[in-house]
XYZ file of C-alpha atoms in Angstrom:
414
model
C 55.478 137.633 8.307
C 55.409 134.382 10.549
C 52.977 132.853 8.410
C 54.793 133.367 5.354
C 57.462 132.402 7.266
C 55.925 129.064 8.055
C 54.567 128.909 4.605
C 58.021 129.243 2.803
C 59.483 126.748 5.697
C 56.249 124.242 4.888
C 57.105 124.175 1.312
C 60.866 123.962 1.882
C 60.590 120.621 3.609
C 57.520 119.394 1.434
C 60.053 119.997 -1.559
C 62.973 118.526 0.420
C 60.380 115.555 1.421
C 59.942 114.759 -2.372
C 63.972 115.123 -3.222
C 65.072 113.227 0.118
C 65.174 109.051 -0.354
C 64.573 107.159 3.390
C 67.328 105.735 4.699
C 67.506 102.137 5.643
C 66.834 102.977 9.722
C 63.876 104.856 8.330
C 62.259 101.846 6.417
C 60.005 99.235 7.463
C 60.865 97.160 10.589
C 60.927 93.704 9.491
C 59.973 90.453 11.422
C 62.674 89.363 13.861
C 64.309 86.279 12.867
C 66.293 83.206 13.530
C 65.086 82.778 17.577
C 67.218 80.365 19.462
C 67.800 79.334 22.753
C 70.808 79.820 24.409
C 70.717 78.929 28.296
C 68.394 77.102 30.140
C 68.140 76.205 34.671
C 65.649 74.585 36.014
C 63.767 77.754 36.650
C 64.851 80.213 33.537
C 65.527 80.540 30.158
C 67.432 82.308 27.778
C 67.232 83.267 24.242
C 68.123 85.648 21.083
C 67.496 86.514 17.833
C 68.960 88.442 14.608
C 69.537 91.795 14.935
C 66.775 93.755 12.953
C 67.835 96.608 10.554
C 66.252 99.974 11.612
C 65.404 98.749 15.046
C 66.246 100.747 18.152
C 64.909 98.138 21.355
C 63.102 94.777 21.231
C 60.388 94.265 23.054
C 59.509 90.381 24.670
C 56.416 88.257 26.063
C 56.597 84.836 27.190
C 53.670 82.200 27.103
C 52.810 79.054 29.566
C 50.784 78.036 26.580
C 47.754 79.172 28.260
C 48.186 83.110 28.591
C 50.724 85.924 27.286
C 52.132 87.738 29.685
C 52.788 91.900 28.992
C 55.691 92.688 26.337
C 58.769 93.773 28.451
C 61.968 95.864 27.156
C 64.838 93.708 25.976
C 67.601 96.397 25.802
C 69.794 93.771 23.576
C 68.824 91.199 21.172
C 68.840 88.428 23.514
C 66.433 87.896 26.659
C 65.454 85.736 29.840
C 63.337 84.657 32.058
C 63.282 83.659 35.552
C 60.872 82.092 38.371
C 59.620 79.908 36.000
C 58.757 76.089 36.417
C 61.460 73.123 35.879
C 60.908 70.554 32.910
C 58.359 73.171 31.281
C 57.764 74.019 27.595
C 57.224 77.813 27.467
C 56.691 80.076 24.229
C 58.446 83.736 23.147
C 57.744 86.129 20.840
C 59.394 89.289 19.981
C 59.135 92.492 17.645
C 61.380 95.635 17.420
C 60.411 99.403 17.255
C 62.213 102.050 15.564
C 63.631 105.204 17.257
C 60.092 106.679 17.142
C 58.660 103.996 18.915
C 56.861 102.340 15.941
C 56.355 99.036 16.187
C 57.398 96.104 13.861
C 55.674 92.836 13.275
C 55.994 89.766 15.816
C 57.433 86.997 15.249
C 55.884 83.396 15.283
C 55.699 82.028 19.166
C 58.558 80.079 19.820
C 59.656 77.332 21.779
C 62.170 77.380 25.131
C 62.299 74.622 27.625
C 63.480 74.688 31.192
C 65.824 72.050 32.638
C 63.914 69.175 34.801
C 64.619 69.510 38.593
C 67.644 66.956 39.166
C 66.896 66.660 42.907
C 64.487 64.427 41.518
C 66.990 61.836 40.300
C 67.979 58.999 42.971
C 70.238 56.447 41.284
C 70.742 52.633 42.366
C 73.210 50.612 41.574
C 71.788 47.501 40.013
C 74.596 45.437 38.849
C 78.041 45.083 38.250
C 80.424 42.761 36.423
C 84.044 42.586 35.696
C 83.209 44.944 32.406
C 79.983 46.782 33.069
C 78.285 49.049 35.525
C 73.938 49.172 35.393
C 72.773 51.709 37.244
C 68.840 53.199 37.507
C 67.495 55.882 38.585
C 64.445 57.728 39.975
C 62.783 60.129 37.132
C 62.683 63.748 36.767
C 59.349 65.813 35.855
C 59.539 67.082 32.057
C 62.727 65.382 31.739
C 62.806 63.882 28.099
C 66.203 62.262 27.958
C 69.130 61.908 30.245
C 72.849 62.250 30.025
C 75.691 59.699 31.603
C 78.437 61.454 31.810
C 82.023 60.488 33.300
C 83.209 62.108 36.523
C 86.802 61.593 35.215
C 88.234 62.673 31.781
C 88.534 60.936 28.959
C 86.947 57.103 30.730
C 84.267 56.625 28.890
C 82.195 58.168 25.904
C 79.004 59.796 27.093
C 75.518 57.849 26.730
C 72.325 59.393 26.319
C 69.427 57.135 27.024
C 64.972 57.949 27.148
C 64.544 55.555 30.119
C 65.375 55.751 33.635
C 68.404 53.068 33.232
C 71.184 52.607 31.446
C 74.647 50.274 31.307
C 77.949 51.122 30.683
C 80.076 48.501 29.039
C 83.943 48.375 27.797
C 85.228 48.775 31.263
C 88.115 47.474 32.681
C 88.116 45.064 35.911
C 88.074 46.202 39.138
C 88.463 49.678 38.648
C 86.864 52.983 40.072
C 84.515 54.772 37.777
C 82.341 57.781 38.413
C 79.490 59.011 36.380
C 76.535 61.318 36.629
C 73.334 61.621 35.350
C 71.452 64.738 33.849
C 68.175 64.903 33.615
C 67.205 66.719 30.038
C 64.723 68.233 28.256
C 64.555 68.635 24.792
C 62.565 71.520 22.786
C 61.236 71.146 19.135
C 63.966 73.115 17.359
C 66.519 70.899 19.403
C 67.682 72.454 22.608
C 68.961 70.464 25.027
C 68.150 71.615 28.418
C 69.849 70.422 31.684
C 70.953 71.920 34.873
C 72.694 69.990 37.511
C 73.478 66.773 38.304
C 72.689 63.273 40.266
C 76.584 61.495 40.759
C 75.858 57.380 40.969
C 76.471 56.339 44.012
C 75.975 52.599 45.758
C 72.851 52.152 48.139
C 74.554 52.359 51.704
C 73.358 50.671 54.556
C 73.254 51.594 57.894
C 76.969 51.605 59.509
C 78.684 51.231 56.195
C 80.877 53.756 54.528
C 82.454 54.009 51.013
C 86.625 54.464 50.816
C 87.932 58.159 51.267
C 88.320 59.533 48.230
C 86.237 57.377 45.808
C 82.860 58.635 47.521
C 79.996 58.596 44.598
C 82.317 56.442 42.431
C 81.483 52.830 41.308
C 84.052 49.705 41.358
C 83.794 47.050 38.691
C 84.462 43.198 39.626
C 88.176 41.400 39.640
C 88.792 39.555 35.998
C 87.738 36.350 36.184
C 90.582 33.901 37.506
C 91.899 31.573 35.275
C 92.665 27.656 36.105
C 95.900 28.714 36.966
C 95.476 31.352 39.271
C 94.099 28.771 41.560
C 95.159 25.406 43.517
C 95.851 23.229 46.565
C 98.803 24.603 48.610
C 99.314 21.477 50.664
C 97.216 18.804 52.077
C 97.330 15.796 55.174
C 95.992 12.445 53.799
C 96.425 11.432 57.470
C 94.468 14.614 58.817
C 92.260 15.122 55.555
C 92.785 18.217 55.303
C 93.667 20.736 52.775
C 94.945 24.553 51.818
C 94.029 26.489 48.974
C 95.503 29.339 47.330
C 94.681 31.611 44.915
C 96.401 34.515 43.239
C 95.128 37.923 41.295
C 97.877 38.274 39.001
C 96.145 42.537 38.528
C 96.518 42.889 42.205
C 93.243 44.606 42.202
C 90.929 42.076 44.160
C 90.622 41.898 47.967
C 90.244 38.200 48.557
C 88.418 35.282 47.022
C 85.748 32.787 47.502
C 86.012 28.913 46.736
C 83.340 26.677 46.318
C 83.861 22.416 46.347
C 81.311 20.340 44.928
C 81.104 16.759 44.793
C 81.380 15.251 41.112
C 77.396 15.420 41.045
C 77.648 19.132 41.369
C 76.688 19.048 45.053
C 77.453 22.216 47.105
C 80.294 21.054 49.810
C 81.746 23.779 51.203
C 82.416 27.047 50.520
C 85.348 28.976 51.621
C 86.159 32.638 51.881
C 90.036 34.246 52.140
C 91.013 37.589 52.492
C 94.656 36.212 51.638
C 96.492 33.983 49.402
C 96.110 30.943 51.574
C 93.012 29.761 52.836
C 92.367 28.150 56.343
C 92.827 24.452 56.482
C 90.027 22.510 56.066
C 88.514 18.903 56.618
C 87.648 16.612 53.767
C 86.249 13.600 53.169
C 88.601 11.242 52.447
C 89.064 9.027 48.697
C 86.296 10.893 47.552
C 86.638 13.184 44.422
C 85.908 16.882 44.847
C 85.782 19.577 42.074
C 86.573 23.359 43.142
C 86.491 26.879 41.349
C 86.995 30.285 42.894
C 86.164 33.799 41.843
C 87.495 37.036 43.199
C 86.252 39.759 45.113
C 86.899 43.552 45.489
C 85.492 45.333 47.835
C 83.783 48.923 47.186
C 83.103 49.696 51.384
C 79.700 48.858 51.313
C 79.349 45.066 49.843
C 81.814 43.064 48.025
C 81.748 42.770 43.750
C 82.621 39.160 42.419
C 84.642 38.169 39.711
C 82.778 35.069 37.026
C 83.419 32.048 38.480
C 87.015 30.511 37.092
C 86.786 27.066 35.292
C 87.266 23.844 37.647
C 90.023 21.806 38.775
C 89.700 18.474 40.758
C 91.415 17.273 44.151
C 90.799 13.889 46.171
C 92.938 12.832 49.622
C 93.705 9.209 49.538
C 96.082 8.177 52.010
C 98.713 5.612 50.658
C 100.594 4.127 53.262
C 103.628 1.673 52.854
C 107.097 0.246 54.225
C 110.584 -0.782 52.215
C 110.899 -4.388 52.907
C 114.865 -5.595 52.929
C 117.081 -8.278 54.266
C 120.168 -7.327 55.518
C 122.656 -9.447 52.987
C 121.370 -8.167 50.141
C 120.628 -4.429 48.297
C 117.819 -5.391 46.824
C 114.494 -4.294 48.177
C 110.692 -4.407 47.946
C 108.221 -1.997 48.779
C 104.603 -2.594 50.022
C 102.216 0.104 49.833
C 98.662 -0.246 50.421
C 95.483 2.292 50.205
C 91.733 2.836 50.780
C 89.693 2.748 47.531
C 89.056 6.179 45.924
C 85.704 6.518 44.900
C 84.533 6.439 41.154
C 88.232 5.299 40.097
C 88.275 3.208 36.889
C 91.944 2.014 38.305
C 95.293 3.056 40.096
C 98.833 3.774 38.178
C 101.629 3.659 40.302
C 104.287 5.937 39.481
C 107.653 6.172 40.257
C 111.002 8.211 40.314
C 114.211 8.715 41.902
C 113.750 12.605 42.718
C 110.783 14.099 44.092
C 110.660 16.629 41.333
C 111.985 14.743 38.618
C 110.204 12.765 36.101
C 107.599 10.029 36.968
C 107.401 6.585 35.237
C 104.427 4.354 35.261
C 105.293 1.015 36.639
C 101.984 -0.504 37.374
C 98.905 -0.290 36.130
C 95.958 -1.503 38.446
C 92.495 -2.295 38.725
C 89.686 -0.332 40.095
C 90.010 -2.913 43.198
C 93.296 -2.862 43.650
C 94.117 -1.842 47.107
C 97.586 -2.505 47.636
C 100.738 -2.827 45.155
C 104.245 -4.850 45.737
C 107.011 -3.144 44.054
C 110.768 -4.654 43.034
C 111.300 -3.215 40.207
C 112.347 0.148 38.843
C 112.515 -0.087 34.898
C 114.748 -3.006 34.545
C 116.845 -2.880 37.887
C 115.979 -4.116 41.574
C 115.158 -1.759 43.855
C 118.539 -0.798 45.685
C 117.603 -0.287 49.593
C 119.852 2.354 50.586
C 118.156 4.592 47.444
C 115.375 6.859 47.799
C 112.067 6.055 45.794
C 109.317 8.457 44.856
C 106.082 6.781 44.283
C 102.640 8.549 43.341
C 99.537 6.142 43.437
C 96.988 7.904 40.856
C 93.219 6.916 40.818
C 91.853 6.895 37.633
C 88.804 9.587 37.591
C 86.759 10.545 34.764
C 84.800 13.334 34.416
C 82.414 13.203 30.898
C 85.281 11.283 28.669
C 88.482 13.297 30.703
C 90.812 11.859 33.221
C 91.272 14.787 35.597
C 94.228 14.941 37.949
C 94.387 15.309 41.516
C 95.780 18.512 42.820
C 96.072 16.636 46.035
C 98.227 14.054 44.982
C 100.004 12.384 47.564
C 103.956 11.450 46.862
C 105.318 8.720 48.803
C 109.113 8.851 49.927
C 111.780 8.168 51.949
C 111.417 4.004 50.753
């Protein structure tokens, strides 16, 4: 009875066998597909694949290109590894199996990277302009690209550079920026892997300290001043002396510097103010100076300069004179008299009734003329109980232009 039993059963299920079609989960496992990374640290990786029709668990091995190691459950259709080696190429492969543990065919090795190590990465400052911001930096093992990137929203687009430097234009003057640089690695089917970060930072010396608050950021230079941001603020013939100001019209900068040359380009003196005004200093007199300035911001640690502004031109000549009148008459004379300025190609002698009002020529002198008698304003005598304004302006030439002299001295009170 049993074996009939089992005979009738056997030939029940071969029958069935022939009638019944396989389902799809009971066909062929097919070659997993479409393998793509997904994550990446400096010591792991991560990846997936399609799903595979009939499969019930994937099974994963990872290669250093050298060795395979054992095939490990997956549990999903993704995967990762850990404790692995930063800036490294590795290789996965995968296969499914169906509920009854059959085994599918493996798919072609593929490539995952892990992120290079961005303790690695030391960044130096290099330069810095009134626009731009270089910056280098120490490499990273494996690494195969690296990422700028702002610290700040929306400053500046993101770079991405194969060398160890990199500068960042389109900036505006003497502003804070922050960036950072990641250290990538890039796999053959175009995974960019990265991990942390390196911020850019200035090279501190000892006993310096950058500003609360902008630590790791980077300060671009003051916009270069124009010639009008610039000038003398007052002068002494008699002394020699003069006081410079200069202005940033973006209130950004922290002080300027100002250079005089001679007209042969000869260094002078320099001068350095953390204010508008400048100390008073000593000159040479009748002797024709040029000056610039640029301005400075300071970032805690050193200070970043401005371009240099264009020049202007200042020489102290000290004109000395006396109204000359008798005492039954109005009319006067004056006598002035000065040193020779020099380089002059000539003197004009100028002249008004207000000190800021308009300024006729009245004389024009030679380049040794030293002294100048005066009666004469326009067509009238000089009255003595008026006041007379008289400038006495050497002629200087620099290339074919006559420059002025910021230092022009007015004579009054004749």
């Amino acid at each position: 009875m049993k074996n009939y039993l089992k005979t009738i059963v056997t030939f029940i299920f071969l029958m069935a066998a022939v009638a019944f079609v396989p389902t799809t989960s009971e066909a062929a496992l097919s070659t997993p597909t479409n393998l793509r990374q997904t994550r990446a640290t400096d010591n792991s990786v991560e990846f997936t694949w399609d799903t595979v029709i009939g499969a019930y668990d994937y099974y994963t091995s990872i290669s250093d290109g050298m060795a395979w190691s054992e095939p490990e459950r997956a549990w999903d259709i993704k995967e990762s590894y850990s404790k692995l080696s930063a800036g490294r190429t590795y290789y996965v492969k995968v296969y499914a199996i169906d509920k009854n543990g059959n085994k599918g065919p493996e798919s072609a090795a593929f490539e995952v990277v892990t992120a290079p190590d961005a303790s690695q990465v030391q960044t130096t400052v290099t330069a810095v302009t009134e626009n731009a911001i270089s910056f280098s930096w120490t490499p990273a093992t494996g690494a195969t690209s690296y990422d700028i990137t702002s610290r700040y929203d929306n400053i500046v687009p993101n770079l991405s550079v194969t060398t160890t430097s990199a500068t960042v234009g389109n900036l505006a003057p003497a502003t804070w920026y922050g960036f950072n640089v990641v250290a990538c690695r890039t796999s053959s089917s175009g995974f960019k892997a990265s991990d942390s970060y390196t911020t850019v930072t200035y090279t501190q010396t000892a006993g310096t300290s950058l500003p609360t608050g902008n630590t790791g950021t980077v300060l671009t230079a003051p916009a270069t001043p124009s010639t009008s941001n610039f000038g003398v603020y007052t002068g002494s013939a008699p002394a020699g002396t003069i006081t410079f100001q200069a202005s940033d019209p973006n209130r950004t900068a922290n002080g300027y510097e100002l250079e005089v040359r001679n007209l042969k380009g000869k260094l002078i003196k320099t001068i350095s103010s953390s204010s508008t005004y400048s100390a008073s200093t000593k000159f040479r007199k009748n002797t024709p100076y040029k000056y610039r300035v640029r301005l400075y911001a300071t970032n805690g640690v050193t200070k970043m300069y401005s371009g240099w502004s264009g020049y202007r031109y200042f020489w102290i000549s000290n004109v000395t004179g006396k109204k000359h009148y008798s005492l039954r008459s109005r009319n006067a004379k004056i006598k002035l008299k000065w040193a020779k300025v020099s380089g002059t190609k000539g003197y004009n002698v100028l002249m008004s009734t207000s000190r800021d009002g308009k300024y006729k020529k009245v004389k024009s002198l030679s380049k040794k003329a030293k002294s100048v008698t005066l009666t004469k304003f326009g067509k009238k005598r000089l009255n003595k109980y008026k006041t007379y304004y008289i400038k006495v302006v050497a002629k200087i030439k620099v290339g074919k232009k006559t420059v002025s002299n910021d230092a022009q001295l007015i004579n009054y009170n004749y």
